Amino acid sequence: MGRPININSTEEIVDLKASRYRIYSLGGFGVNLNQFSISLKNIATDESIKCKKAFWPVQAYAFGKRAKRILIVDIPEEGRYEVLFDNPETLRIKHSNLPISSMFRKPLATDKIEILITEKLGVWPKLK
């Protein structure tokens, strides 16, 4: 498992092998993607892969924070990939996904939102 990556960072490089990866948002369970998306660009071939919205948005804990699976991506070949964030300012994360609880709390500031790219799978995956 890698390290968390801030969504406002640029030129983030990750080493990935050929596999299916899950992308979790860190900070809360109430996630609204809006126009936010992530692409992975292979540095060697310049091929770009767009991540797809997760069918099962599983909740978990990672690095002592609430985490929710938001995207998945299939990597066809091993290599170094640059993580490209599109519209990071539109991503909204609230502490809880319960409507009554999230009414009284502000969304997490976008400069504090991080994502985690991992191969781990499960209903309650132990991310750390």
C-alpha positions as a LaTeX table, in Angstrom:
\begin{tabular}{lrrr}
\hline
Residue & $x$ (\AA) & $y$ (\AA) & $z$ (\AA) \\
\hline
Met1 & 0.00 & 0.00 & 0.00 \\
Gly2 & 1.27 & 3.42 & $-0.92$ \\
Arg3 & 1.12 & 6.70 & 0.87 \\
Pro4 & $-1.74$ & 9.23 & 0.80 \\
Ile5 & $-1.59$ & 11.82 & $-1.98$ \\
Asn6 & $-3.06$ & 15.31 & $-1.63$ \\
Ile7 & $-5.52$ & 16.11 & $-4.45$ \\
Asn8 & $-3.97$ & 19.56 & $-5.01$ \\
Ser9 & $-0.48$ & 18.19 & $-5.60$ \\
Thr10 & 1.06 & 18.00 & $-9.05$ \\
Glu11 & 3.63 & 15.68 & $-10.59$ \\
Glu12 & 2.90 & 12.82 & $-8.20$ \\
Ile13 & 4.54 & 9.61 & $-9.44$ \\
Val14 & 3.50 & 6.10 & $-8.34$ \\
Asp15 & 4.98 & 2.71 & $-9.28$ \\
Leu16 & 2.19 & 0.29 & $-10.20$ \\
Lys17 & 2.18 & $-3.29$ & $-11.42$ \\
Ala18 & $-0.43$ & $-4.74$ & $-13.76$ \\
Ser19 & $-3.50$ & $-5.16$ & $-11.55$ \\
Arg20 & $-6.83$ & $-3.62$ & $-10.48$ \\
Tyr21 & $-6.48$ & $-0.75$ & $-8.04$ \\
Arg22 & $-9.00$ & 0.87 & $-5.73$ \\
Ile23 & $-8.82$ & 4.59 & $-4.97$ \\
Tyr24 & $-10.06$ & 5.78 & $-1.59$ \\
Ser25 & $-10.74$ & 9.33 & $-0.45$ \\
Leu26 & $-9.53$ & 10.06 & 3.09 \\
Gly27 & $-11.27$ & 12.27 & 5.61 \\
Gly28 & $-14.93$ & 11.24 & 5.68 \\
Phe29 & $-17.68$ & 8.92 & 4.52 \\
Gly30 & $-19.94$ & 11.51 & 2.85 \\
Val31 & $-18.39$ & 11.88 & $-0.62$ \\
Asn32 & $-19.76$ & 13.85 & $-3.56$ \\
Leu33 & $-17.48$ & 13.60 & $-6.62$ \\
Asn34 & $-19.18$ & 16.24 & $-8.79$ \\
Gln35 & $-16.78$ & 16.75 & $-11.76$ \\
Phe36 & $-13.72$ & 15.40 & $-9.91$ \\
Ser37 & $-11.79$ & 12.66 & $-11.70$ \\
Ile38 & $-8.37$ & 11.04 & $-11.73$ \\
Ser39 & $-6.25$ & 9.86 & $-14.65$ \\
Leu40 & $-3.02$ & 7.89 & $-14.55$ \\
Lys41 & $-0.47$ & 8.62 & $-17.29$ \\
Asn42 & 2.23 & 6.06 & $-18.03$ \\
Ile43 & 5.50 & 7.99 & $-18.10$ \\
Ala44 & 7.21 & 5.62 & $-20.56$ \\
Thr45 & 4.42 & 5.39 & $-23.16$ \\
Asp46 & 2.45 & 8.62 & $-22.50$ \\
Glu47 & $-0.73$ & 6.50 & $-22.44$ \\
Ser48 & $-3.42$ & 7.89 & $-20.13$ \\
Ile49 & $-5.93$ & 5.75 & $-18.21$ \\
Lys50 & $-9.08$ & 7.32 & $-16.77$ \\
Cys51 & $-10.34$ & 5.94 & $-13.46$ \\
Lys52 & $-13.95$ & 4.73 & $-13.26$ \\
Lys53 & $-16.45$ & 5.41 & $-10.48$ \\
Ala54 & $-16.57$ & 2.54 & $-7.96$ \\
Phe55 & $-19.70$ & 0.41 & $-8.16$ \\
Trp56 & $-19.47$ & $-0.49$ & $-4.44$ \\
Pro57 & $-18.38$ & 2.58 & $-2.44$ \\
Val58 & $-16.95$ & 0.61 & 0.49 \\
Gln59 & $-16.13$ & 2.42 & 3.74 \\
Ala60 & $-12.93$ & 1.71 & 5.65 \\
Tyr61 & $-10.26$ & 3.34 & 7.81 \\
Ala62 & $-6.74$ & 4.19 & 6.63 \\
Phe63 & $-3.96$ & 6.10 & 8.37 \\
Gly64 & $-6.33$ & 6.84 & 11.25 \\
Lys65 & $-8.87$ & 8.55 & 8.96 \\
Arg66 & $-12.22$ & 7.62 & 7.48 \\
Ala67 & $-11.86$ & 6.32 & 3.93 \\
Lys68 & $-14.35$ & 5.62 & 1.17 \\
Arg69 & $-13.71$ & 3.82 & $-2.11$ \\
Ile70 & $-14.54$ & 6.27 & $-4.86$ \\
Leu71 & $-12.79$ & 5.05 & $-8.01$ \\
Ile72 & $-11.25$ & 1.93 & $-9.56$ \\
Val73 & $-8.70$ & 1.53 & $-12.32$ \\
Asp74 & $-7.23$ & $-1.42$ & $-14.23$ \\
Ile75 & $-3.54$ & $-1.03$ & $-14.97$ \\
Pro76 & $-2.61$ & $-3.08$ & $-18.10$ \\
Glu77 & 1.18 & $-2.95$ & $-17.73$ \\
Glu78 & 3.68 & $-2.38$ & $-14.95$ \\
Gly79 & 5.38 & 0.99 & $-14.84$ \\
Arg80 & 5.66 & 4.45 & $-13.38$ \\
Tyr81 & 2.49 & 6.51 & $-13.59$ \\
Glu82 & 1.83 & 10.20 & $-13.04$ \\
Val83 & $-1.36$ & 10.92 & $-11.08$ \\
Leu84 & $-3.43$ & 13.65 & $-12.75$ \\
Phe85 & $-6.32$ & 15.27 & $-10.85$ \\
Asp86 & $-9.12$ & 16.93 & $-12.81$ \\
Asn87 & $-11.33$ & 19.50 & $-11.05$ \\
Pro88 & $-10.11$ & 18.85 & $-7.47$ \\
Glu89 & $-11.98$ & 21.90 & $-6.21$ \\
Thr90 & $-15.34$ & 20.21 & $-6.95$ \\
Leu91 & $-14.77$ & 17.21 & $-4.65$ \\
Arg92 & $-16.83$ & 17.48 & $-1.44$ \\
Ile93 & $-16.18$ & 15.25 & 1.57 \\
Lys94 & $-18.18$ & 15.37 & 4.80 \\
His95 & $-17.34$ & 13.53 & 8.01 \\
Ser96 & $-20.49$ & 11.40 & 7.87 \\
Asn97 & $-22.70$ & 10.08 & 5.10 \\
Leu98 & $-25.82$ & 10.41 & 7.30 \\
Pro99 & $-27.91$ & 13.41 & 6.16 \\
Ile100 & $-28.83$ & 14.63 & 9.66 \\
Ser101 & $-25.24$ & 14.49 & 10.89 \\
Ser102 & $-23.70$ & 16.13 & 7.84 \\
Met103 & $-26.16$ & 19.05 & 7.92 \\
Phe104 & $-24.31$ & 20.59 & 10.86 \\
Arg105 & $-20.73$ & 20.12 & 9.67 \\
Lys106 & $-18.85$ & 21.86 & 6.90 \\
Pro107 & $-17.18$ & 19.81 & 4.16 \\
Leu108 & $-13.48$ & 19.09 & 4.53 \\
Ala109 & $-11.27$ & 21.82 & 3.03 \\
Thr110 & $-9.94$ & 20.75 & $-0.38$ \\
Asp111 & $-6.34$ & 21.38 & 0.64 \\
Lys112 & $-6.71$ & 18.67 & 3.33 \\
Ile113 & $-8.28$ & 15.97 & 1.10 \\
Glu114 & $-6.07$ & 13.01 & 0.26 \\
Ile115 & $-6.52$ & 9.87 & $-1.79$ \\
Leu116 & $-5.02$ & 6.43 & $-1.38$ \\
Ile117 & $-4.30$ & 4.02 & $-4.26$ \\
Thr118 & $-4.29$ & 0.39 & $-3.14$ \\
Glu119 & $-4.84$ & $-3.17$ & $-4.40$ \\
Lys120 & $-6.55$ & $-4.26$ & $-1.17$ \\
Leu121 & $-10.04$ & $-5.64$ & $-1.56$ \\
Gly122 & $-12.84$ & $-6.55$ & 0.81 \\
Val123 & $-16.00$ & $-5.35$ & 2.49 \\
Trp124 & $-13.96$ & $-3.90$ & 5.37 \\
Pro125 & $-10.41$ & $-3.87$ & 4.00 \\
Lys126 & $-7.62$ & $-3.30$ & 6.50 \\
Leu127 & $-5.83$ & $-0.50$ & 4.74 \\
Lys128 & $-3.39$ & 0.05 & 7.60 \\
\hline
\end{tabular}
